[in-house]
Amino acid sequence: MTTYEKWDHEFRTNNLFAFNNNDKALLYLKVRAICRKTLITQFVKENKLTLKSTKVKEQFPELYALLENKSELIPQLDCFLRNRNNEWYKEMGVDEDKVRTALRKINAYEWGGDQNNSLDQYLVRRYVKVISDYDTLQKKAKEIQANAWNFVQTSWYNNWTSYLIESIFKKHKRVLSAIGEIKSVDFFIDKYPIDLKVTYFPNEFMEKKLKDKIGNKELAWLKKEAKKVNISPDKGLSDAEQLTFLKEELENHGHSNIIEVLTKHKQEIIDKACKHPEELMEWLYENQSARLFGAENRLFLVLVDTKDMKQSWKMKRAFTLIEPTVKRYLDSFNDDSLKIIEFTFNQKKYTSLSDIIFITK
């Protein structure tokens, strides 16, 4: 088995932990990052190299073997990865400043569809299979249109805020971009391959920790506290609407102290996670989507609006908060920054390196 075959096997079997602290493994990922036809052709041409193979699939192992034997060429590969003119968005002509301005126009974060499924599945489940009368379906046209627009708008917001945040990392001198958009690696910080995950403080994790403190789920606890002061829930509301209703009613009737207790507990949970993030990292690995499962090194950027966690979505465009925090993190990054995380997924054990950058407001 060649060195290339060894690391190709590890990559395809999702054993990304084996790629840490190994120069040959890191070289495999860097070469993989340029193994798209236009990129590999450009790299070979710029560095006056010759490859016998004409197919990209065959050029990958050939280029890897070439660089493995000529380590003096690896700085050229790093230089190629660092050159932001080689990024895909340059070909698209993406204007980052224009995108930042456009993101300010989004006033609502509403999926319309279901963020856990494709839009077509949502529409089929909601309208196609449950409405047999065409006239009734026709009356739903505007509602369907609104659902589709909300789904597209929110997806667009998520896509381009994530792109801009990733771009902030790639501008740093210690970061090399995986310009070919390879699975499991967005960029390299020094010698570590990193998959960036931009997310919010998870509600499920908050509920779990909150239950440890108050003995019940947030809604059940609020209903109990509201009952003590003769405030009844509105049974016609959804759970999310009920939470908002009860909080407003408690404040309107001069019982904001009850909300303050809840807020204090939540802040304590967030503060503890910031100081000791390992438990949250493990939770994030174990509760990821099965469809998108990965055990690679992950750097989580967790956004939290501590005053109103439902508004945390707006922080994805809070670049004046994100940029200096990311810069400080990268400036001080060292071999101890990433923590070893052991987790279980589908009854199988995995080991990864991970860390969290918290952006709080």
mmCIF file of C-alpha atoms in Angstrom:
data_model
loop_
_atom_site.group_PDB
_atom_site.id
_atom_site.type_symbol
_atom_site.label_atom_id
_atom_site.label_comp_id
_atom_site.label_asym_id
_atom_site.label_seq_id
_atom_site.Cartn_x
_atom_site.Cartn_y
_atom_site.Cartn_z
ATOM 1 C CA MET A 1 0.000 0.000 0.000
ATOM 2 C CA THR A 2 1.405 3.400 -1.000
ATOM 3 C CA THR A 3 1.353 6.390 1.351
ATOM 4 C CA TYR A 4 -1.339 7.922 -0.834
ATOM 5 C CA GLU A 5 -3.498 4.775 -0.616
ATOM 6 C CA LYS A 6 -3.099 4.701 3.173
ATOM 7 C CA TRP A 7 -4.383 8.253 3.629
ATOM 8 C CA ASP A 8 -7.036 7.860 0.971
ATOM 9 C CA HIS A 9 -8.394 4.894 2.923
ATOM 10 C CA GLU A 10 -8.353 6.836 6.216
ATOM 11 C CA PHE A 11 -10.156 9.757 4.570
ATOM 12 C CA ARG A 12 -12.866 7.597 3.010
ATOM 13 C CA THR A 13 -13.487 5.691 6.258
ATOM 14 C CA ASN A 14 -13.962 8.981 8.129
ATOM 15 C CA ASN A 15 -10.930 8.483 10.365
ATOM 16 C CA LEU A 16 -9.970 12.159 10.293
ATOM 17 C CA PHE A 17 -8.348 12.050 13.720
ATOM 18 C CA ALA A 18 -5.466 10.094 12.139
ATOM 19 C CA PHE A 19 -4.629 13.150 10.014
ATOM 20 C CA ASN A 20 -3.509 15.213 12.993
ATOM 21 C CA ASN A 21 0.217 15.756 13.589
ATOM 22 C CA ASN A 22 1.264 13.865 10.467
ATOM 23 C CA ASP A 23 2.947 15.729 7.594
ATOM 24 C CA LYS A 24 2.173 13.058 4.976
ATOM 25 C CA ALA A 25 -1.488 13.056 5.983
ATOM 26 C CA LEU A 26 -1.645 16.844 5.869
ATOM 27 C CA LEU A 27 -0.090 16.783 2.398
ATOM 28 C CA TYR A 28 -2.841 14.407 1.247
ATOM 29 C CA LEU A 29 -5.525 16.908 2.331
ATOM 30 C CA LYS A 30 -3.724 19.876 0.793
ATOM 31 C CA VAL A 31 -3.357 18.108 -2.550
ATOM 32 C CA ARG A 32 -6.975 16.998 -2.375
ATOM 33 C CA ALA A 33 -7.900 20.664 -1.872
ATOM 34 C CA ILE A 34 -6.661 21.543 -5.363
ATOM 35 C CA CYS A 35 -7.861 18.422 -7.157
ATOM 36 C CA ARG A 36 -10.395 20.054 -9.404
ATOM 37 C CA LYS A 37 -9.502 20.274 -13.064
ATOM 38 C CA THR A 38 -8.997 24.054 -13.275
ATOM 39 C CA LEU A 39 -7.072 24.219 -9.977
ATOM 40 C CA ILE A 40 -4.706 21.307 -10.531
ATOM 41 C CA THR A 41 -4.019 22.466 -14.107
ATOM 42 C CA GLN A 42 -3.234 25.970 -12.870
ATOM 43 C CA PHE A 43 -0.966 24.731 -10.045
ATOM 44 C CA VAL A 44 1.004 22.434 -12.342
ATOM 45 C CA LYS A 45 1.408 25.186 -14.944
ATOM 46 C CA GLU A 46 2.500 27.838 -12.409
ATOM 47 C CA ASN A 47 5.139 25.540 -10.943
ATOM 48 C CA LYS A 48 6.347 24.094 -14.288
ATOM 49 C CA LEU A 49 5.472 20.528 -13.300
ATOM 50 C CA THR A 50 4.579 17.674 -15.620
ATOM 51 C CA LEU A 51 1.950 15.021 -14.933
ATOM 52 C CA LYS A 52 1.580 11.956 -17.152
ATOM 53 C CA SER A 53 -2.083 11.464 -16.301
ATOM 54 C CA THR A 54 -4.789 13.486 -18.016
ATOM 55 C CA LYS A 55 -7.687 12.503 -15.749
ATOM 56 C CA VAL A 56 -8.021 14.400 -12.441
ATOM 57 C CA LYS A 57 -8.753 11.149 -10.588
ATOM 58 C CA GLU A 58 -5.357 9.822 -11.686
ATOM 59 C CA GLN A 59 -3.541 13.157 -11.344
ATOM 60 C CA PHE A 60 -4.353 13.313 -7.611
ATOM 61 C CA PRO A 61 -2.162 10.326 -6.545
ATOM 62 C CA GLU A 62 0.479 11.267 -9.114
ATOM 63 C CA LEU A 63 0.787 14.835 -7.801
ATOM 64 C CA TYR A 64 0.780 13.560 -4.211
ATOM 65 C CA ALA A 65 3.686 11.195 -4.971
ATOM 66 C CA LEU A 66 5.546 13.988 -6.746
ATOM 67 C CA LEU A 67 5.230 16.390 -3.793
ATOM 68 C CA GLU A 68 5.973 13.620 -1.296
ATOM 69 C CA ASN A 69 9.346 13.091 -2.977
ATOM 70 C CA LYS A 70 10.041 16.785 -3.583
ATOM 71 C CA SER A 71 9.239 18.417 -0.267
ATOM 72 C CA GLU A 72 10.790 21.675 -1.476
ATOM 73 C CA LEU A 73 7.631 22.135 -3.594
ATOM 74 C CA ILE A 74 5.271 22.069 -0.589
ATOM 75 C CA PRO A 75 5.772 25.808 0.182
ATOM 76 C CA GLN A 76 4.548 26.488 -3.387
ATOM 77 C CA LEU A 77 1.434 24.451 -2.630
ATOM 78 C CA ASP A 78 0.885 26.437 0.569
ATOM 79 C CA CYS A 79 1.315 29.663 -1.385
ATOM 80 C CA PHE A 80 -1.265 28.484 -3.932
ATOM 81 C CA LEU A 81 -3.762 27.681 -1.162
ATOM 82 C CA ARG A 82 -3.128 31.029 0.509
ATOM 83 C CA ASN A 83 -3.772 32.999 -2.697
ATOM 84 C CA ARG A 84 -7.386 34.103 -2.401
ATOM 85 C CA ASN A 85 -7.554 34.707 -6.153
ATOM 86 C CA ASN A 86 -7.757 30.916 -6.492
ATOM 87 C CA GLU A 87 -11.011 30.753 -4.490
ATOM 88 C CA TRP A 88 -14.180 29.734 -6.351
ATOM 89 C CA TYR A 89 -15.976 32.980 -5.449
ATOM 90 C CA LYS A 90 -13.467 34.980 -7.476
ATOM 91 C CA GLU A 91 -14.734 33.263 -10.623
ATOM 92 C CA MET A 92 -18.296 34.099 -9.579
ATOM 93 C CA GLY A 93 -17.396 37.741 -9.063
ATOM 94 C CA VAL A 94 -18.835 37.854 -5.521
ATOM 95 C CA ASP A 95 -18.703 41.376 -4.046
ATOM 96 C CA GLU A 96 -18.337 40.804 -0.281
ATOM 97 C CA ASP A 97 -19.180 44.402 0.667
ATOM 98 C CA LYS A 98 -22.344 44.284 -1.410
ATOM 99 C CA VAL A 99 -23.391 40.973 0.185
ATOM 100 C CA ARG A 100 -22.816 42.401 3.694
ATOM 101 C CA THR A 101 -25.090 45.348 2.894
ATOM 102 C CA ALA A 102 -27.775 43.101 1.388
ATOM 103 C CA LEU A 103 -27.840 40.899 4.508
ATOM 104 C CA ARG A 104 -29.062 43.923 6.484
ATOM 105 C CA LYS A 105 -32.279 43.859 4.459
ATOM 106 C CA ILE A 106 -33.391 40.569 6.037
ATOM 107 C CA ASN A 107 -35.902 41.388 8.780
ATOM 108 C CA ALA A 108 -37.230 37.940 9.641
ATOM 109 C CA TYR A 109 -35.787 34.470 10.129
ATOM 110 C CA GLU A 110 -38.679 32.252 9.085
ATOM 111 C CA TRP A 111 -38.220 28.937 7.369
ATOM 112 C CA GLY A 112 -41.694 28.563 5.919
ATOM 113 C CA GLY A 113 -40.657 25.087 4.938
ATOM 114 C CA ASP A 114 -38.834 22.709 7.228
ATOM 115 C CA GLN A 115 -35.108 23.320 7.748
ATOM 116 C CA ASN A 116 -34.666 19.626 8.482
ATOM 117 C CA ASN A 117 -36.042 18.506 5.135
ATOM 118 C CA SER A 118 -36.014 19.651 1.535
ATOM 119 C CA LEU A 119 -38.656 22.183 0.524
ATOM 120 C CA ASP A 120 -40.322 19.776 -1.904
ATOM 121 C CA GLN A 121 -40.776 17.178 0.865
ATOM 122 C CA TYR A 122 -42.323 19.820 3.095
ATOM 123 C CA LEU A 123 -44.767 20.950 0.380
ATOM 124 C CA VAL A 124 -45.715 17.373 -0.461
ATOM 125 C CA ARG A 125 -46.306 16.547 3.201
ATOM 126 C CA ARG A 126 -48.190 19.767 3.951
ATOM 127 C CA TYR A 127 -50.291 20.234 0.797
ATOM 128 C CA VAL A 128 -49.990 17.521 -1.858
ATOM 129 C CA LYS A 129 -50.880 14.454 0.203
ATOM 130 C CA VAL A 130 -53.445 15.971 2.562
ATOM 131 C CA ILE A 131 -55.581 18.114 0.235
ATOM 132 C CA SER A 132 -57.672 16.140 -2.246
ATOM 133 C CA ASP A 133 -59.864 19.032 -3.430
ATOM 134 C CA TYR A 134 -58.183 21.124 -6.140
ATOM 135 C CA ASP A 135 -60.201 24.261 -5.385
ATOM 136 C CA THR A 136 -59.032 24.105 -1.775
ATOM 137 C CA LEU A 137 -55.439 23.661 -2.958
ATOM 138 C CA GLN A 138 -55.767 26.639 -5.290
ATOM 139 C CA LYS A 139 -56.845 28.839 -2.387
ATOM 140 C CA LYS A 140 -53.537 27.944 -0.695
ATOM 141 C CA ALA A 141 -51.463 29.375 -3.578
ATOM 142 C CA LYS A 142 -50.367 32.559 -1.760
ATOM 143 C CA GLU A 143 -49.601 30.596 1.409
ATOM 144 C CA ILE A 144 -47.467 28.142 -0.591
ATOM 145 C CA GLN A 145 -45.722 31.018 -2.331
ATOM 146 C CA ALA A 146 -44.965 32.673 1.023
ATOM 147 C CA ASN A 147 -43.625 29.392 2.441
ATOM 148 C CA ALA A 148 -41.328 28.928 -0.532
ATOM 149 C CA TRP A 149 -40.054 32.511 -0.331
ATOM 150 C CA ASN A 150 -39.383 32.312 3.423
ATOM 151 C CA PHE A 151 -37.463 29.077 2.932
ATOM 152 C CA VAL A 152 -35.345 30.514 0.108
ATOM 153 C CA GLN A 153 -34.716 33.828 1.890
ATOM 154 C CA THR A 154 -33.617 32.197 5.155
ATOM 155 C CA SER A 155 -31.462 29.666 3.308
ATOM 156 C CA TRP A 156 -29.890 32.535 1.343
ATOM 157 C CA TYR A 157 -29.163 34.398 4.590
ATOM 158 C CA ASN A 158 -27.561 31.315 6.158
ATOM 159 C CA ASN A 159 -25.474 30.540 3.084
ATOM 160 C CA TRP A 160 -23.947 33.990 2.625
ATOM 161 C CA THR A 161 -23.413 34.809 6.293
ATOM 162 C CA SER A 162 -21.589 31.466 6.641
ATOM 163 C CA TYR A 163 -19.542 32.267 3.539
ATOM 164 C CA LEU A 164 -18.507 35.685 4.882
ATOM 165 C CA ILE A 165 -17.621 34.299 8.314
ATOM 166 C CA GLU A 166 -15.487 31.595 6.706
ATOM 167 C CA SER A 167 -13.864 34.310 4.604
ATOM 168 C CA ILE A 168 -12.840 36.151 7.801
ATOM 169 C CA PHE A 169 -10.832 33.092 8.865
ATOM 170 C CA LYS A 170 -9.244 32.680 5.446
ATOM 171 C CA LYS A 171 -7.891 36.230 5.476
ATOM 172 C CA HIS A 172 -5.684 35.463 8.473
ATOM 173 C CA LYS A 173 -1.987 34.772 7.825
ATOM 174 C CA ARG A 174 -2.054 31.484 9.772
ATOM 175 C CA VAL A 175 -4.870 30.046 7.686
ATOM 176 C CA LEU A 176 -4.653 28.139 4.408
ATOM 177 C CA SER A 177 -7.875 27.678 2.465
ATOM 178 C CA ALA A 178 -9.025 24.286 1.197
ATOM 179 C CA ILE A 179 -9.884 26.062 -2.042
ATOM 180 C CA GLY A 180 -11.345 23.019 -3.791
ATOM 181 C CA GLU A 181 -14.083 22.734 -1.152
ATOM 182 C CA ILE A 182 -13.213 19.210 -0.039
ATOM 183 C CA LYS A 183 -15.444 17.297 2.340
ATOM 184 C CA SER A 184 -14.553 17.686 6.037
ATOM 185 C CA VAL A 185 -12.015 20.525 5.604
ATOM 186 C CA ASP A 186 -12.771 24.221 5.107
ATOM 187 C CA PHE A 187 -9.264 25.440 5.897
ATOM 188 C CA PHE A 188 -6.043 24.674 7.770
ATOM 189 C CA ILE A 189 -4.885 26.536 10.886
ATOM 190 C CA ASP A 190 -1.149 25.907 10.993
ATOM 191 C CA LYS A 191 -0.908 22.105 10.690
ATOM 192 C CA TYR A 192 -4.508 21.345 11.687
ATOM 193 C CA PRO A 193 -7.289 20.657 9.134
ATOM 194 C CA ILE A 194 -10.487 22.378 10.297
ATOM 195 C CA ASP A 195 -14.185 22.075 9.509
ATOM 196 C CA LEU A 196 -15.929 25.308 10.553
ATOM 197 C CA LYS A 197 -19.454 25.057 11.962
ATOM 198 C CA VAL A 198 -21.364 28.298 12.552
ATOM 199 C CA THR A 199 -24.296 27.677 14.859
ATOM 200 C CA TYR A 200 -26.416 29.047 17.701
ATOM 201 C CA PHE A 201 -26.446 27.972 21.328
ATOM 202 C CA PRO A 202 -28.596 24.825 20.962
ATOM 203 C CA ASN A 203 -32.073 25.000 22.505
ATOM 204 C CA GLU A 204 -32.031 21.288 23.333
ATOM 205 C CA PHE A 205 -28.791 21.630 25.295
ATOM 206 C CA MET A 206 -30.187 24.681 27.100
ATOM 207 C CA GLU A 207 -33.398 22.792 27.969
ATOM 208 C CA LYS A 208 -31.387 19.863 29.330
ATOM 209 C CA LYS A 209 -29.256 22.088 31.548
ATOM 210 C CA LEU A 210 -32.213 24.244 32.563
ATOM 211 C CA LYS A 211 -34.134 21.158 33.671
ATOM 212 C CA ASP A 212 -31.214 20.252 35.965
ATOM 213 C CA LYS A 213 -31.586 23.674 37.607
ATOM 214 C CA ILE A 214 -35.348 24.194 37.810
ATOM 215 C CA GLY A 215 -36.540 20.588 37.766
ATOM 216 C CA ASN A 216 -38.667 20.925 34.649
ATOM 217 C CA LYS A 217 -38.745 22.130 31.067
ATOM 218 C CA GLU A 218 -38.921 25.902 30.619
ATOM 219 C CA LEU A 219 -42.558 25.972 29.457
ATOM 220 C CA ALA A 220 -43.804 23.647 32.210
ATOM 221 C CA TRP A 221 -41.923 25.692 34.832
ATOM 222 C CA LEU A 222 -43.361 28.956 33.497
ATOM 223 C CA LYS A 223 -46.911 27.578 33.517
ATOM 224 C CA LYS A 224 -46.446 26.514 37.140
ATOM 225 C CA GLU A 225 -45.039 29.899 38.190
ATOM 226 C CA ALA A 226 -47.746 31.756 36.255
ATOM 227 C CA LYS A 227 -50.454 29.711 37.939
ATOM 228 C CA LYS A 228 -49.155 30.819 41.345
ATOM 229 C CA VAL A 229 -49.958 34.439 40.404
ATOM 230 C CA ASN A 230 -53.301 33.577 38.728
ATOM 231 C CA ILE A 231 -52.119 33.807 35.105
ATOM 232 C CA SER A 232 -53.501 31.085 32.834
ATOM 233 C CA PRO A 233 -51.935 29.892 29.589
ATOM 234 C CA ASP A 234 -53.687 30.349 26.250
ATOM 235 C CA LYS A 235 -54.449 26.787 25.156
ATOM 236 C CA GLY A 236 -54.843 27.839 21.524
ATOM 237 C CA LEU A 237 -51.164 28.720 21.134
ATOM 238 C CA SER A 238 -48.220 26.587 20.077
ATOM 239 C CA ASP A 239 -45.474 25.903 22.633
ATOM 240 C CA ALA A 240 -43.243 28.640 21.189
ATOM 241 C CA GLU A 241 -46.122 31.139 21.168
ATOM 242 C CA GLN A 242 -47.086 30.050 24.674
ATOM 243 C CA LEU A 243 -43.616 30.851 25.983
ATOM 244 C CA THR A 244 -43.797 34.378 24.564
ATOM 245 C CA PHE A 245 -47.357 34.866 25.837
ATOM 246 C CA LEU A 246 -46.586 33.785 29.411
ATOM 247 C CA LYS A 247 -43.437 35.920 29.617
ATOM 248 C CA GLU A 248 -45.331 38.967 28.380
ATOM 249 C CA GLU A 249 -48.234 38.360 30.759
ATOM 250 C CA LEU A 250 -45.919 37.924 33.732
ATOM 251 C CA GLU A 251 -44.132 41.177 32.918
ATOM 252 C CA ASN A 252 -47.395 43.014 32.256
ATOM 253 C CA HIS A 253 -48.694 42.006 35.683
ATOM 254 C CA GLY A 254 -45.554 43.075 37.525
ATOM 255 C CA HIS A 255 -43.947 39.661 37.908
ATOM 256 C CA SER A 256 -40.775 40.280 35.929
ATOM 257 C CA ASN A 257 -38.851 38.769 38.868
ATOM 258 C CA ILE A 258 -39.986 35.330 37.667
ATOM 259 C CA ILE A 259 -38.519 35.987 34.215
ATOM 260 C CA GLU A 260 -35.345 37.290 35.842
ATOM 261 C CA VAL A 261 -34.863 33.980 37.668
ATOM 262 C CA LEU A 262 -35.116 32.155 34.347
ATOM 263 C CA THR A 263 -32.755 34.622 32.652
ATOM 264 C CA LYS A 264 -30.223 34.247 35.471
ATOM 265 C CA HIS A 265 -30.222 30.453 35.139
ATOM 266 C CA LYS A 266 -29.745 30.676 31.364
ATOM 267 C CA GLN A 267 -26.865 33.100 31.749
ATOM 268 C CA GLU A 268 -25.189 30.743 34.241
ATOM 269 C CA ILE A 269 -25.516 27.881 31.727
ATOM 270 C CA ILE A 270 -23.982 29.990 28.949
ATOM 271 C CA ASP A 271 -21.173 31.235 31.222
ATOM 272 C CA LYS A 272 -20.298 27.687 32.282
ATOM 273 C CA ALA A 273 -20.262 26.509 28.660
ATOM 274 C CA CYS A 274 -17.920 29.382 27.763
ATOM 275 C CA LYS A 275 -15.494 28.465 30.556
ATOM 276 C CA HIS A 276 -15.764 24.694 30.115
ATOM 277 C CA PRO A 277 -16.878 24.020 26.510
ATOM 278 C CA GLU A 278 -15.980 20.320 26.303
ATOM 279 C CA GLU A 279 -19.462 19.074 27.279
ATOM 280 C CA LEU A 280 -21.148 21.284 24.673
ATOM 281 C CA MET A 281 -18.653 20.188 21.988
ATOM 282 C CA GLU A 282 -19.396 16.545 22.744
ATOM 283 C CA TRP A 283 -23.129 17.287 22.603
ATOM 284 C CA LEU A 284 -22.777 19.025 19.229
ATOM 285 C CA TYR A 285 -20.921 16.041 17.755
ATOM 286 C CA GLU A 286 -23.401 13.518 19.138
ATOM 287 C CA ASN A 287 -26.493 15.448 18.053
ATOM 288 C CA GLN A 288 -25.485 16.257 14.483
ATOM 289 C CA SER A 289 -27.568 15.206 11.504
ATOM 290 C CA ALA A 290 -27.036 11.585 10.506
ATOM 291 C CA ARG A 291 -27.172 12.646 6.853
ATOM 292 C CA LEU A 292 -24.311 15.111 7.334
ATOM 293 C CA PHE A 293 -22.335 13.138 9.920
ATOM 294 C CA GLY A 294 -18.635 13.839 10.273
ATOM 295 C CA ALA A 295 -15.931 13.122 12.871
ATOM 296 C CA GLU A 296 -13.403 15.641 11.581
ATOM 297 C CA ASN A 297 -11.729 18.395 13.609
ATOM 298 C CA ARG A 298 -14.441 20.968 14.160
ATOM 299 C CA LEU A 299 -14.193 24.573 15.182
ATOM 300 C CA PHE A 300 -17.615 25.756 16.322
ATOM 301 C CA LEU A 301 -18.526 29.420 16.164
ATOM 302 C CA VAL A 302 -21.450 29.679 18.594
ATOM 303 C CA LEU A 303 -23.578 32.830 18.437
ATOM 304 C CA VAL A 304 -25.590 33.853 21.498
ATOM 305 C CA ASP A 305 -27.839 36.847 22.117
ATOM 306 C CA THR A 306 -28.076 36.467 25.890
ATOM 307 C CA LYS A 307 -30.978 38.915 26.204
ATOM 308 C CA ASP A 308 -33.164 37.163 23.642
ATOM 309 C CA MET A 309 -31.810 33.885 22.288
ATOM 310 C CA LYS A 310 -34.488 33.821 19.568
ATOM 311 C CA GLN A 311 -32.754 36.838 18.032
ATOM 312 C CA SER A 312 -29.354 35.136 17.867
ATOM 313 C CA TRP A 313 -29.842 34.657 14.113
ATOM 314 C CA LYS A 314 -29.081 38.370 13.627
ATOM 315 C CA MET A 315 -25.610 37.836 15.052
ATOM 316 C CA LYS A 316 -24.548 35.925 11.939
ATOM 317 C CA ARG A 317 -24.216 39.345 10.299
ATOM 318 C CA ALA A 318 -22.631 41.035 13.343
ATOM 319 C CA PHE A 319 -19.247 41.177 11.634
ATOM 320 C CA THR A 320 -17.982 43.984 13.886
ATOM 321 C CA LEU A 321 -18.268 41.498 16.778
ATOM 322 C CA ILE A 322 -17.125 38.425 14.873
ATOM 323 C CA GLU A 323 -14.011 39.777 13.124
ATOM 324 C CA PRO A 324 -11.996 40.950 16.174
ATOM 325 C CA THR A 325 -12.951 37.825 18.149
ATOM 326 C CA VAL A 326 -11.807 35.531 15.343
ATOM 327 C CA LYS A 327 -8.575 37.510 14.911
ATOM 328 C CA ARG A 328 -7.765 37.250 18.632
ATOM 329 C CA TYR A 329 -8.426 33.520 18.547
ATOM 330 C CA LEU A 330 -6.205 32.922 15.522
ATOM 331 C CA ASP A 331 -3.432 35.193 16.835
ATOM 332 C CA SER A 332 -3.227 33.169 20.039
ATOM 333 C CA PHE A 333 -3.890 29.719 18.502
ATOM 334 C CA ASN A 334 -1.472 27.014 19.680
ATOM 335 C CA ASP A 335 -1.164 23.239 19.986
ATOM 336 C CA ASP A 336 -3.371 23.269 23.088
ATOM 337 C CA SER A 337 -6.234 25.239 21.526
ATOM 338 C CA LEU A 338 -8.019 22.173 20.146
ATOM 339 C CA LYS A 339 -9.294 19.751 22.778
ATOM 340 C CA ILE A 340 -9.598 15.979 22.396
ATOM 341 C CA ILE A 341 -13.300 15.089 22.244
ATOM 342 C CA GLU A 342 -14.495 11.492 22.520
ATOM 343 C CA PHE A 343 -18.068 10.899 21.493
ATOM 344 C CA THR A 344 -20.485 8.182 20.403
ATOM 345 C CA PHE A 345 -22.641 8.275 17.281
ATOM 346 C CA ASN A 346 -24.895 5.383 16.239
ATOM 347 C CA GLN A 347 -23.230 3.240 18.895
ATOM 348 C CA LYS A 348 -19.775 3.794 17.419
ATOM 349 C CA LYS A 349 -17.020 5.660 19.276
ATOM 350 C CA TYR A 350 -15.049 8.487 17.659
ATOM 351 C CA THR A 351 -12.212 10.801 18.668
ATOM 352 C CA SER A 352 -11.826 14.332 17.299
ATOM 353 C CA LEU A 353 -10.126 17.636 18.020
ATOM 354 C CA SER A 354 -12.421 20.583 18.592
ATOM 355 C CA ASP A 355 -12.906 24.007 20.098
ATOM 356 C CA ILE A 356 -15.595 26.678 20.412
ATOM 357 C CA ILE A 357 -15.391 30.391 19.737
ATOM 358 C CA PHE A 358 -18.304 32.082 21.505
ATOM 359 C CA ILE A 359 -19.708 35.323 20.110
ATOM 360 C CA THR A 360 -22.001 36.760 22.782
ATOM 361 C CA LYS A 361 -24.106 39.878 22.952
#
